[in-house]
mmCIF file of C-alpha atoms and ligand atoms in Angstrom:
data_model
loop_
_atom_site.group_PDB
_atom_site.id
_atom_site.type_symbol
_atom_site.label_atom_id
_atom_site.label_comp_id
_atom_site.label_asym_id
_atom_site.label_seq_id
_atom_site.Cartn_x
_atom_site.Cartn_y
_atom_site.Cartn_z
ATOM 1 C CA MET A 1 19.395 -146.768 -59.624
ATOM 2 C CA ALA A 2 17.309 -143.642 -59.377
ATOM 3 C CA ARG A 3 14.187 -143.517 -61.462
ATOM 4 C CA LYS A 4 14.342 -141.575 -64.687
ATOM 5 C CA LYS A 5 12.280 -138.399 -64.937
ATOM 6 C CA ILE A 6 10.292 -137.693 -68.055
ATOM 7 C CA ALA A 7 8.736 -134.219 -68.541
ATOM 8 C CA LEU A 8 5.898 -133.827 -70.984
ATOM 9 C CA VAL A 9 5.481 -130.153 -71.899
ATOM 10 C CA GLY A 10 1.925 -129.914 -73.261
ATOM 11 C CA ALA A 11 -0.601 -132.035 -71.445
ATOM 12 C CA GLY A 12 -3.188 -132.153 -74.221
ATOM 13 C CA GLN A 13 -4.221 -135.050 -76.389
ATOM 14 C CA ILE A 14 -0.715 -136.320 -77.232
ATOM 15 C CA GLY A 15 0.718 -135.416 -73.840
ATOM 16 C CA GLY A 16 -1.939 -137.291 -71.922
ATOM 17 C CA THR A 17 -1.622 -140.363 -74.139
ATOM 18 C CA MET A 18 2.179 -140.373 -73.719
ATOM 19 C CA ALA A 19 1.771 -140.164 -69.904
ATOM 20 C CA LEU A 20 -0.367 -143.331 -69.953
ATOM 21 C CA VAL A 21 1.992 -145.202 -72.249
ATOM 22 C CA LEU A 22 5.026 -144.180 -70.189
ATOM 23 C CA ALA A 23 3.361 -145.407 -67.039
ATOM 24 C CA GLN A 24 2.399 -148.706 -68.615
ATOM 25 C CA LYS A 25 5.944 -149.246 -69.920
ATOM 26 C CA GLN A 26 7.376 -148.128 -66.560
ATOM 27 C CA LEU A 27 10.053 -145.959 -68.179
ATOM 28 C CA GLY A 28 10.166 -143.463 -65.323
ATOM 29 C CA ASP A 29 8.290 -140.904 -63.317
ATOM 30 C CA VAL A 30 6.285 -138.469 -65.423
ATOM 31 C CA VAL A 31 5.636 -134.736 -64.995
ATOM 32 C CA LEU A 32 2.864 -133.241 -67.148
ATOM 33 C CA ILE A 33 3.165 -129.511 -67.735
ATOM 34 C CA ASP A 34 0.678 -127.113 -69.341
ATOM 35 C CA ILE A 35 -0.197 -123.428 -69.193
ATOM 36 C CA PRO A 36 -1.887 -121.848 -66.119
ATOM 37 C CA GLN A 37 -5.081 -121.266 -68.095
ATOM 38 C CA THR A 38 -5.642 -125.018 -68.182
ATOM 39 C CA GLU A 39 -5.949 -124.926 -64.383
ATOM 40 C CA GLY A 40 -6.192 -128.385 -62.945
ATOM 41 C CA MET A 41 -6.006 -130.267 -66.248
ATOM 42 C CA PRO A 42 -2.409 -131.565 -66.020
ATOM 43 C CA LYS A 43 -2.881 -132.444 -62.338
ATOM 44 C CA GLY A 44 -6.195 -134.141 -63.195
ATOM 45 C CA LYS A 45 -4.660 -136.269 -65.971
ATOM 46 C CA ALA A 46 -1.712 -137.263 -63.749
ATOM 47 C CA LEU A 47 -3.980 -138.211 -60.876
ATOM 48 C CA ASP A 48 -6.321 -140.131 -63.157
ATOM 49 C CA ILE A 49 -3.490 -142.353 -64.419
ATOM 50 C CA MET A 50 -2.037 -142.684 -60.875
ATOM 51 C CA GLU A 51 -5.352 -144.113 -59.763
ATOM 52 C CA GLY A 52 -5.161 -146.757 -62.470
ATOM 53 C CA ARG A 53 -1.697 -147.995 -61.446
ATOM 54 C CA SER A 54 -2.950 -150.815 -59.263
ATOM 55 C CA VAL A 55 -4.833 -152.364 -62.191
ATOM 56 C CA MET A 56 -2.098 -151.602 -64.719
ATOM 57 C CA GLY A 57 0.593 -153.119 -62.480
ATOM 58 C CA THR A 58 2.989 -150.143 -62.491
ATOM 59 C CA SER A 59 4.603 -148.120 -59.780
ATOM 60 C CA CYS A 60 5.581 -144.952 -61.742
ATOM 61 C CA ASN A 61 4.632 -141.634 -60.174
ATOM 62 C CA LEU A 62 2.872 -139.001 -62.227
ATOM 63 C CA THR A 63 2.418 -135.327 -61.333
ATOM 64 C CA GLY A 64 0.805 -132.391 -63.117
ATOM 65 C CA SER A 65 1.855 -128.776 -62.963
ATOM 66 C CA THR A 66 1.679 -125.401 -64.630
ATOM 67 C CA ASP A 67 5.102 -124.399 -63.434
ATOM 68 C CA TYR A 68 8.067 -125.041 -65.739
ATOM 69 C CA ALA A 69 10.316 -125.309 -62.658
ATOM 70 C CA ASP A 70 8.845 -128.741 -62.131
ATOM 71 C CA ILE A 71 10.693 -130.121 -65.152
ATOM 72 C CA ALA A 72 14.002 -129.558 -63.291
ATOM 73 C CA GLY A 73 16.484 -132.303 -63.803
ATOM 74 C CA ALA A 74 14.389 -134.183 -66.348
ATOM 75 C CA ASP A 75 16.247 -136.869 -68.277
ATOM 76 C CA VAL A 76 13.859 -136.623 -71.224
ATOM 77 C CA VAL A 77 11.553 -133.746 -72.233
ATOM 78 C CA ILE A 78 8.907 -134.350 -74.842
ATOM 79 C CA VAL A 79 7.338 -131.219 -76.209
ATOM 80 C CA THR A 80 3.808 -131.010 -77.696
ATOM 81 C CA ALA A 81 3.112 -127.474 -76.412
ATOM 82 C CA GLY A 82 1.332 -125.433 -79.022
ATOM 83 C CA VAL A 83 -1.804 -125.633 -81.059
ATOM 84 C CA PRO A 84 -2.810 -128.499 -83.365
ATOM 85 C CA ARG A 85 -4.285 -127.846 -86.849
ATOM 86 C CA LYS A 86 -7.949 -127.786 -87.757
ATOM 87 C CA PRO A 87 -9.531 -129.069 -90.990
ATOM 88 C CA GLY A 88 -8.339 -127.008 -93.949
ATOM 89 C CA MET A 89 -5.086 -126.012 -92.231
ATOM 90 C CA SER A 90 -1.649 -127.222 -93.256
ATOM 91 C CA ARG A 91 0.998 -127.862 -90.591
ATOM 92 C CA ASP A 92 2.821 -124.742 -91.917
ATOM 93 C CA ASP A 93 -0.169 -122.597 -90.950
ATOM 94 C CA LEU A 94 0.896 -123.147 -87.279
ATOM 95 C CA LEU A 95 4.434 -121.752 -87.841
ATOM 96 C CA GLY A 96 3.958 -118.257 -86.290
ATOM 97 C CA ILE A 97 2.017 -119.222 -83.189
ATOM 98 C CA ASN A 98 3.946 -122.407 -82.334
ATOM 99 C CA CYS A 99 7.319 -120.721 -82.895
ATOM 100 C CA GLY A 100 6.646 -118.415 -79.950
ATOM 101 C CA VAL A 101 5.507 -121.343 -77.788
ATOM 102 C CA ILE A 102 8.762 -123.197 -78.560
ATOM 103 C CA LYS A 103 10.821 -120.201 -77.562
ATOM 104 C CA THR A 104 9.189 -120.064 -74.130
ATOM 105 C CA VAL A 105 9.425 -123.788 -73.574
ATOM 106 C CA GLY A 106 13.010 -124.026 -74.933
ATOM 107 C CA GLU A 107 14.259 -121.314 -72.581
ATOM 108 C CA ALA A 108 12.624 -123.162 -69.621
ATOM 109 C CA ILE A 109 14.256 -126.412 -70.615
ATOM 110 C CA LYS A 110 17.634 -124.768 -71.041
ATOM 111 C CA ASN A 111 17.383 -123.266 -67.551
ATOM 112 C CA THR A 112 16.010 -126.204 -65.666
ATOM 113 C CA ALA A 113 16.869 -129.409 -67.504
ATOM 114 C CA PRO A 114 20.204 -128.733 -69.191
ATOM 115 C CA ASN A 115 21.060 -132.362 -69.650
ATOM 116 C CA ALA A 116 17.789 -133.513 -71.102
ATOM 117 C CA PHE A 117 17.252 -135.393 -74.335
ATOM 118 C CA VAL A 118 14.588 -133.291 -76.054
ATOM 119 C CA ILE A 119 11.978 -134.710 -78.425
ATOM 120 C CA VAL A 120 9.812 -132.158 -80.214
ATOM 121 C CA ILE A 121 6.401 -133.078 -81.622
ATOM 122 C CA THR A 122 4.870 -129.627 -82.105
ATOM 123 C CA ASN A 123 4.165 -128.758 -85.705
ATOM 124 C CA PRO A 124 5.392 -127.655 -88.202
ATOM 125 C CA LEU A 125 7.812 -130.239 -86.915
ATOM 126 C CA ASP A 126 11.053 -129.657 -88.778
ATOM 127 C CA ALA A 127 10.973 -125.929 -88.144
ATOM 128 C CA MET A 128 9.930 -126.351 -84.464
ATOM 129 C CA VAL A 129 12.805 -128.716 -83.683
ATOM 130 C CA TYR A 130 15.215 -126.412 -85.559
ATOM 131 C CA ASN A 131 13.943 -123.560 -83.342
ATOM 132 C CA MET A 132 14.204 -125.724 -80.184
ATOM 133 C CA GLN A 133 17.826 -126.486 -80.764
ATOM 134 C CA LYS A 134 18.532 -122.857 -81.540
ATOM 135 C CA VAL A 135 16.821 -121.651 -78.336
ATOM 136 C CA THR A 136 18.347 -124.244 -76.050
ATOM 137 C CA GLY A 137 21.774 -124.261 -77.626
ATOM 138 C CA PHE A 138 21.919 -127.975 -76.751
ATOM 139 C CA PRO A 139 24.131 -130.240 -78.921
ATOM 140 C CA SER A 140 22.167 -131.414 -81.969
ATOM 141 C CA ASN A 141 22.468 -135.105 -80.874
ATOM 142 C CA LYS A 142 20.233 -134.222 -77.868
ATOM 143 C CA VAL A 143 17.419 -132.424 -79.719
ATOM 144 C CA ILE A 144 15.332 -134.357 -82.201
ATOM 145 C CA GLY A 145 11.937 -134.286 -83.817
ATOM 146 C CA MET A 146 9.232 -136.960 -83.954
ATOM 147 C CA ALA A 147 7.828 -137.408 -87.444
ATOM 148 C CA GLY A 148 9.524 -140.218 -89.430
ATOM 149 C CA VAL A 149 8.701 -142.861 -86.860
ATOM 150 C CA LEU A 150 5.011 -141.985 -87.188
ATOM 151 C CA ASP A 151 5.042 -141.514 -91.034
ATOM 152 C CA SER A 152 6.902 -144.820 -91.410
ATOM 153 C CA SER A 153 4.430 -146.552 -89.057
ATOM 154 C CA ARG A 154 1.545 -145.144 -91.100
ATOM 155 C CA LEU A 155 2.997 -146.513 -94.349
ATOM 156 C CA ALA A 156 3.659 -149.872 -92.615
ATOM 157 C CA CYS A 157 0.026 -149.908 -91.520
ATOM 158 C CA PHE A 158 -1.318 -149.296 -95.019
ATOM 159 C CA VAL A 159 1.029 -151.990 -96.501
ATOM 160 C CA ALA A 160 -0.101 -154.440 -93.849
ATOM 161 C CA MET A 161 -3.780 -153.714 -94.491
ATOM 162 C CA GLU A 162 -3.277 -154.109 -98.242
ATOM 163 C CA LEU A 163 -1.420 -157.420 -97.893
ATOM 164 C CA GLY A 164 -3.590 -158.717 -94.976
ATOM 165 C CA VAL A 165 -0.533 -159.250 -92.744
ATOM 166 C CA SER A 166 0.475 -158.213 -89.254
ATOM 167 C CA ALA A 167 1.530 -154.546 -89.111
ATOM 168 C CA GLU A 168 4.318 -155.472 -86.598
ATOM 169 C CA ASP A 169 6.017 -157.485 -89.357
ATOM 170 C CA VAL A 170 6.144 -154.567 -91.744
ATOM 171 C CA LYS A 171 9.005 -152.036 -91.485
ATOM 172 C CA ALA A 172 9.231 -148.937 -93.626
ATOM 173 C CA VAL A 173 11.233 -145.777 -94.040
ATOM 174 C CA VAL A 174 9.488 -142.430 -94.750
ATOM 175 C CA MET A 175 11.953 -139.590 -94.752
ATOM 176 C CA GLY A 176 12.200 -135.858 -95.470
ATOM 177 C CA GLY A 177 10.083 -133.122 -93.940
ATOM 178 C CA HIS A 178 6.867 -133.924 -91.970
ATOM 179 C CA GLY A 179 4.513 -132.595 -94.643
ATOM 180 C CA ASP A 180 3.187 -133.228 -98.104
ATOM 181 C CA THR A 181 6.672 -133.568 -99.484
ATOM 182 C CA MET A 182 7.696 -136.578 -97.286
ATOM 183 C CA VAL A 183 9.421 -139.424 -99.239
ATOM 184 C CA SER A 184 8.480 -143.106 -98.958
ATOM 185 C CA LEU A 185 11.221 -145.524 -100.065
ATOM 186 C CA TYR A 186 9.924 -148.587 -101.981
ATOM 187 C CA ASP A 187 12.997 -150.737 -101.544
ATOM 188 C CA CYS A 188 13.215 -149.977 -97.801
ATOM 189 C CA VAL A 189 9.920 -151.668 -96.961
ATOM 190 C CA SER A 190 10.197 -155.212 -95.682
ATOM 191 C CA VAL A 191 7.416 -157.663 -94.828
ATOM 192 C CA GLY A 192 8.747 -160.215 -92.356
ATOM 193 C CA GLY A 193 12.155 -159.729 -94.031
ATOM 194 C CA ILE A 194 10.806 -160.070 -97.606
ATOM 195 C CA PRO A 195 11.468 -156.967 -99.742
ATOM 196 C CA LEU A 196 8.116 -155.368 -100.656
ATOM 197 C CA SER A 197 9.038 -155.502 -104.374
ATOM 198 C CA ARG A 198 8.400 -159.263 -104.230
ATOM 199 C CA LEU A 199 4.878 -158.783 -102.905
ATOM 200 C CA MET A 200 3.555 -155.520 -104.245
ATOM 201 C CA SER A 201 3.799 -153.469 -107.536
ATOM 202 C CA LYS A 202 5.434 -150.022 -107.450
ATOM 203 C CA GLU A 203 2.166 -148.547 -108.638
ATOM 204 C CA LYS A 204 0.281 -149.908 -105.678
ATOM 205 C CA PHE A 205 3.069 -148.783 -103.347
ATOM 206 C CA ASP A 206 2.822 -145.277 -104.803
ATOM 207 C CA GLU A 207 -0.836 -145.148 -103.957
ATOM 208 C CA LEU A 208 -0.090 -146.131 -100.330
ATOM 209 C CA ALA A 209 2.801 -143.660 -100.192
ATOM 210 C CA LYS A 210 0.355 -140.893 -101.321
ATOM 211 C CA ARG A 211 -2.134 -141.840 -98.597
ATOM 212 C CA THR A 212 0.741 -141.768 -96.116
ATOM 213 C CA ALA A 213 1.722 -138.185 -97.094
ATOM 214 C CA GLY A 214 -1.879 -137.125 -96.423
ATOM 215 C CA ALA A 215 -2.524 -139.425 -93.443
ATOM 216 C CA GLY A 216 -2.331 -136.652 -90.852
ATOM 217 C CA GLY A 217 -4.838 -134.618 -92.798
ATOM 218 C CA GLU A 218 -7.084 -137.683 -93.120
ATOM 219 C CA ILE A 219 -7.255 -137.945 -89.349
ATOM 220 C CA VAL A 220 -7.755 -134.141 -88.904
ATOM 221 C CA ASN A 221 -10.784 -134.325 -91.219
ATOM 222 C CA LEU A 222 -12.225 -137.289 -89.341
ATOM 223 C CA LEU A 223 -11.650 -135.839 -85.852
ATOM 224 C CA VAL A 224 -12.666 -132.266 -86.887
ATOM 225 C CA ARG A 225 -11.403 -130.978 -83.487
ATOM 226 C CA GLY A 226 -7.676 -131.543 -83.258
ATOM 227 C CA SER A 227 -5.192 -133.838 -84.919
ATOM 228 C CA ALA A 228 -3.904 -137.371 -84.529
ATOM 229 C CA PHE A 229 -2.717 -138.265 -81.053
ATOM 230 C CA TYR A 230 -2.540 -142.043 -80.309
ATOM 231 C CA SER A 231 0.022 -142.922 -82.947
ATOM 232 C CA PRO A 232 2.106 -139.710 -82.533
ATOM 233 C CA ALA A 233 2.236 -140.478 -78.753
ATOM 234 C CA THR A 234 3.400 -144.040 -79.183
ATOM 235 C CA SER A 235 5.955 -143.006 -81.839
ATOM 236 C CA ALA A 236 7.504 -140.446 -79.482
ATOM 237 C CA ILE A 237 7.670 -143.004 -76.661
ATOM 238 C CA LYS A 238 9.468 -145.406 -79.005
ATOM 239 C CA MET A 239 12.165 -142.669 -79.417
ATOM 240 C CA ALA A 240 12.310 -141.924 -75.680
ATOM 241 C CA GLU A 241 12.654 -145.631 -74.913
ATOM 242 C CA ALA A 242 15.545 -146.027 -77.376
ATOM 243 C CA TYR A 243 17.391 -143.249 -75.486
ATOM 244 C CA LEU A 244 16.533 -144.357 -71.960
ATOM 245 C CA LEU A 245 17.322 -147.993 -72.529
ATOM 246 C CA ASP A 246 20.273 -147.376 -74.844
ATOM 247 C CA LYS A 247 18.711 -149.573 -77.460
ATOM 248 C CA LYS A 248 20.617 -148.352 -80.530
ATOM 249 C CA SER A 249 17.240 -148.400 -82.321
ATOM 250 C CA VAL A 250 17.174 -147.533 -86.025
ATOM 251 C CA LEU A 251 14.436 -144.952 -86.278
ATOM 252 C CA THR A 252 13.622 -142.219 -88.814
ATOM 253 C CA CYS A 253 13.789 -138.946 -86.864
ATOM 254 C CA ALA A 254 14.112 -135.262 -87.662
ATOM 255 C CA VAL A 255 17.808 -134.642 -86.921
ATOM 256 C CA LYS A 256 20.222 -131.805 -87.774
ATOM 257 C CA LEU A 257 22.154 -132.799 -90.898
ATOM 258 C CA ASP A 258 25.817 -132.006 -90.998
ATOM 259 C CA GLY A 259 26.721 -132.663 -94.575
ATOM 260 C CA GLU A 260 24.769 -135.965 -94.919
ATOM 261 C CA TYR A 261 22.578 -135.994 -98.036
ATOM 262 C CA GLY A 262 24.531 -132.825 -99.066
ATOM 263 C CA VAL A 263 22.624 -130.790 -96.449
ATOM 264 C CA LYS A 264 24.213 -128.820 -93.634
ATOM 265 C CA GLY A 265 22.649 -127.158 -90.588
ATOM 266 C CA LEU A 266 19.066 -128.080 -91.298
ATOM 267 C CA TYR A 267 16.682 -130.430 -89.567
ATOM 268 C CA CYS A 268 15.032 -133.044 -91.746
ATOM 269 C CA GLY A 269 13.840 -136.671 -91.300
ATOM 270 C CA VAL A 270 16.366 -139.390 -91.981
ATOM 271 C CA PRO A 271 17.107 -142.834 -90.575
ATOM 272 C CA CYS A 272 19.371 -142.750 -87.599
ATOM 273 C CA VAL A 273 20.532 -144.701 -84.553
ATOM 274 C CA ILE A 274 19.156 -143.612 -81.150
ATOM 275 C CA GLY A 275 20.899 -144.733 -77.981
ATOM 276 C CA ALA A 276 22.133 -143.328 -74.671
ATOM 277 C CA ASN A 277 24.050 -140.559 -76.468
ATOM 278 C CA GLY A 278 20.982 -139.421 -78.347
ATOM 279 C CA VAL A 279 21.529 -139.430 -82.065
ATOM 280 C CA GLU A 280 24.526 -141.785 -82.315
ATOM 281 C CA LYS A 281 24.640 -142.186 -86.099
ATOM 282 C CA ILE A 282 22.948 -140.906 -89.199
ATOM 283 C CA PHE A 283 22.520 -143.245 -92.133
ATOM 284 C CA ASP A 284 23.169 -141.435 -95.400
ATOM 285 C CA LEU A 285 21.293 -143.360 -98.027
ATOM 286 C CA SER A 286 21.805 -140.788 -100.768
ATOM 287 C CA SER A 287 24.256 -142.898 -102.779
ATOM 288 C CA THR A 288 21.727 -145.708 -103.139
ATOM 289 C CA MET A 289 18.631 -143.611 -103.720
ATOM 290 C CA THR A 290 17.007 -143.569 -107.169
ATOM 291 C CA ASP A 291 17.003 -140.387 -109.139
ATOM 292 C CA SER A 292 13.376 -139.757 -108.426
ATOM 293 C CA GLU A 293 13.848 -140.409 -104.719
ATOM 294 C CA LYS A 294 16.766 -137.957 -104.716
ATOM 295 C CA ALA A 295 14.689 -135.338 -106.467
ATOM 296 C CA ALA A 296 11.752 -135.894 -104.066
ATOM 297 C CA PHE A 297 14.076 -135.660 -101.047
ATOM 298 C CA ALA A 298 15.683 -132.463 -102.424
ATOM 299 C CA ASN A 299 12.187 -131.008 -102.796
ATOM 300 C CA SER A 300 11.371 -131.951 -99.203
ATOM 301 C CA VAL A 301 14.641 -130.415 -97.858
ATOM 302 C CA GLU A 302 13.676 -127.233 -99.748
ATOM 303 C CA ALA A 303 10.319 -127.194 -97.809
ATOM 304 C CA CYS A 304 12.207 -127.599 -94.520
ATOM 305 C CA LYS A 305 14.616 -124.863 -95.437
ATOM 306 C CA LYS A 306 11.852 -122.449 -96.293
ATOM 307 C CA ASN A 307 10.359 -122.824 -92.783
ATOM 308 C CA ALA A 308 13.822 -122.789 -91.099
ATOM 309 C CA ASP A 309 14.596 -119.548 -92.942
ATOM 310 C CA TRP A 310 11.275 -118.158 -91.621
ATOM 311 C CA VAL A 311 12.362 -119.083 -88.100
ATOM 312 C CA ASP A 312 15.757 -117.356 -88.602
ATOM 313 C CA ALA A 313 14.156 -114.231 -89.968
ATOM 314 C CA ASN A 314 11.478 -114.005 -87.202
ATOM 315 C CA THR A 315 13.273 -114.986 -84.061
HETATM 316 N N1 LIG B 401 3.567 -124.359 -72.393
HETATM 317 C C1 LIG B 401 3.023 -125.563 -72.085
HETATM 318 N N2 LIG B 401 1.939 -126.025 -72.717
HETATM 319 C C2 LIG B 401 1.354 -125.288 -73.697
HETATM 320 C C3 LIG B 401 1.947 -124.047 -74.085
HETATM 321 C C4 LIG B 401 3.064 -123.575 -73.359
HETATM 322 N N3 LIG B 401 3.636 -122.391 -73.640
HETATM 323 N N4 LIG B 401 1.152 -123.556 -75.102
HETATM 324 C C5 LIG B 401 0.214 -124.427 -75.341
HETATM 325 N N5 LIG B 401 0.333 -125.490 -74.506
HETATM 326 C C6 LIG B 401 -0.536 -126.650 -74.385
HETATM 327 C C7 LIG B 401 -2.022 -126.403 -74.622
HETATM 328 O O1 LIG B 401 -2.651 -125.737 -73.484
HETATM 329 C C8 LIG B 401 -2.555 -127.817 -74.859
HETATM 330 O O2 LIG B 401 -3.024 -128.425 -73.696
HETATM 331 O O3 LIG B 401 -0.188 -127.611 -75.342
HETATM 332 C C9 LIG B 401 -1.260 -128.584 -75.368
HETATM 333 C C10 LIG B 401 -1.439 -129.101 -76.817
HETATM 334 O O4 LIG B 401 -2.377 -130.116 -76.712
HETATM 335 P P1 LIG B 401 -3.522 -130.290 -77.790
HETATM 336 O O5 LIG B 401 -4.106 -128.971 -78.164
HETATM 337 O O6 LIG B 401 -4.399 -131.382 -77.292
HETATM 338 O O7 LIG B 401 -2.753 -130.778 -79.089
HETATM 339 P P2 LIG B 401 -2.099 -132.231 -79.434
HETATM 340 O O8 LIG B 401 -3.104 -132.945 -80.242
HETATM 341 O O9 LIG B 401 -1.580 -132.818 -78.208
HETATM 342 O O10 LIG B 401 -0.926 -131.788 -80.412
HETATM 343 C C11 LIG B 401 0.124 -131.007 -80.014
HETATM 344 O O11 LIG B 401 1.592 -131.819 -81.629
HETATM 345 O O12 LIG B 401 1.113 -133.075 -83.546
HETATM 346 C C12 LIG B 401 1.387 -131.855 -83.077
HETATM 347 O O13 LIG B 401 0.219 -130.370 -84.567
HETATM 348 C C13 LIG B 401 0.258 -130.897 -83.292
HETATM 349 O O14 LIG B 401 1.503 -128.886 -82.630
HETATM 350 C C14 LIG B 401 0.523 -129.855 -82.211
HETATM 351 C C15 LIG B 401 1.087 -130.664 -81.057
#
């Protein structure tokens, strides 16, 4: 079987980290792409990881380039191209600049990798993945956004730290838009199979949910230059792996809703099943959500809609 080809468009902090994780997991050969102004940077990162393969025990090939033609035939394309936020900026402040970047990248993907599964990471996420699907014209099951996997992992991390347990035993669902309005579901957190309600009060959970909604900003303030990259990178690879290995993984991703949750034609984070056909199923939890969860989700959808409307009006 031929090796899979994974193209990473944007070879910055997240792109470079994803290349390393992909090589370690041996998911396929990797192409790192960036803009010509970065000169040798994508090539340098690819070569640097190549030179560590003997000690890592992996045989994947990595190349770097500033020519979009090199993503030709990619099975998966993960897009971080754009600019990250700085302290004091919200993700929405990146809307104008990153929208233009997604247009350029989307057209290149459409022309050179028409069968790719596309994962968008560039912020503001829900609007950028909406724009990507619009520009490529790919079916919506093949274009998704990475946010919920990361937000859910952040909440799971905070729950695990609070309880003093292993983070790998904590599963959580954080849905809605990737911004201040994201919604953490109390009854969807499990700790080694035990519902969180048996181990933690709703008041404590609400504190952790609030920290989760601001977790990206917390990292931005600490790093000062740039935004989070290790956990966004590993979250996106989890999604790519689900697709490449047909895992049928249940992951919260930004997907295009088609009537689920009473929303049509808009990208927003919800739990779904990812396998070889991309988004294979969307779980509609709306009938079992509490009134306050429903109201919070509606508010989050509104925030996604505002940015999607901006994309429609300006592209
Ligand atoms: N084509 C390819 N690469 C591009 C393009 C383009 N048109 N425009 C910008 N880039 C590259 C930049 O040169 C840079 O190397 O995208 C890379 C982005 O990397 P970083 O600035 O290190 O940002 P990173 O932390 O990786 O985050 C990227 O993900 O989480 C989001 O908000 C974040 O939108 C940001 C994105």
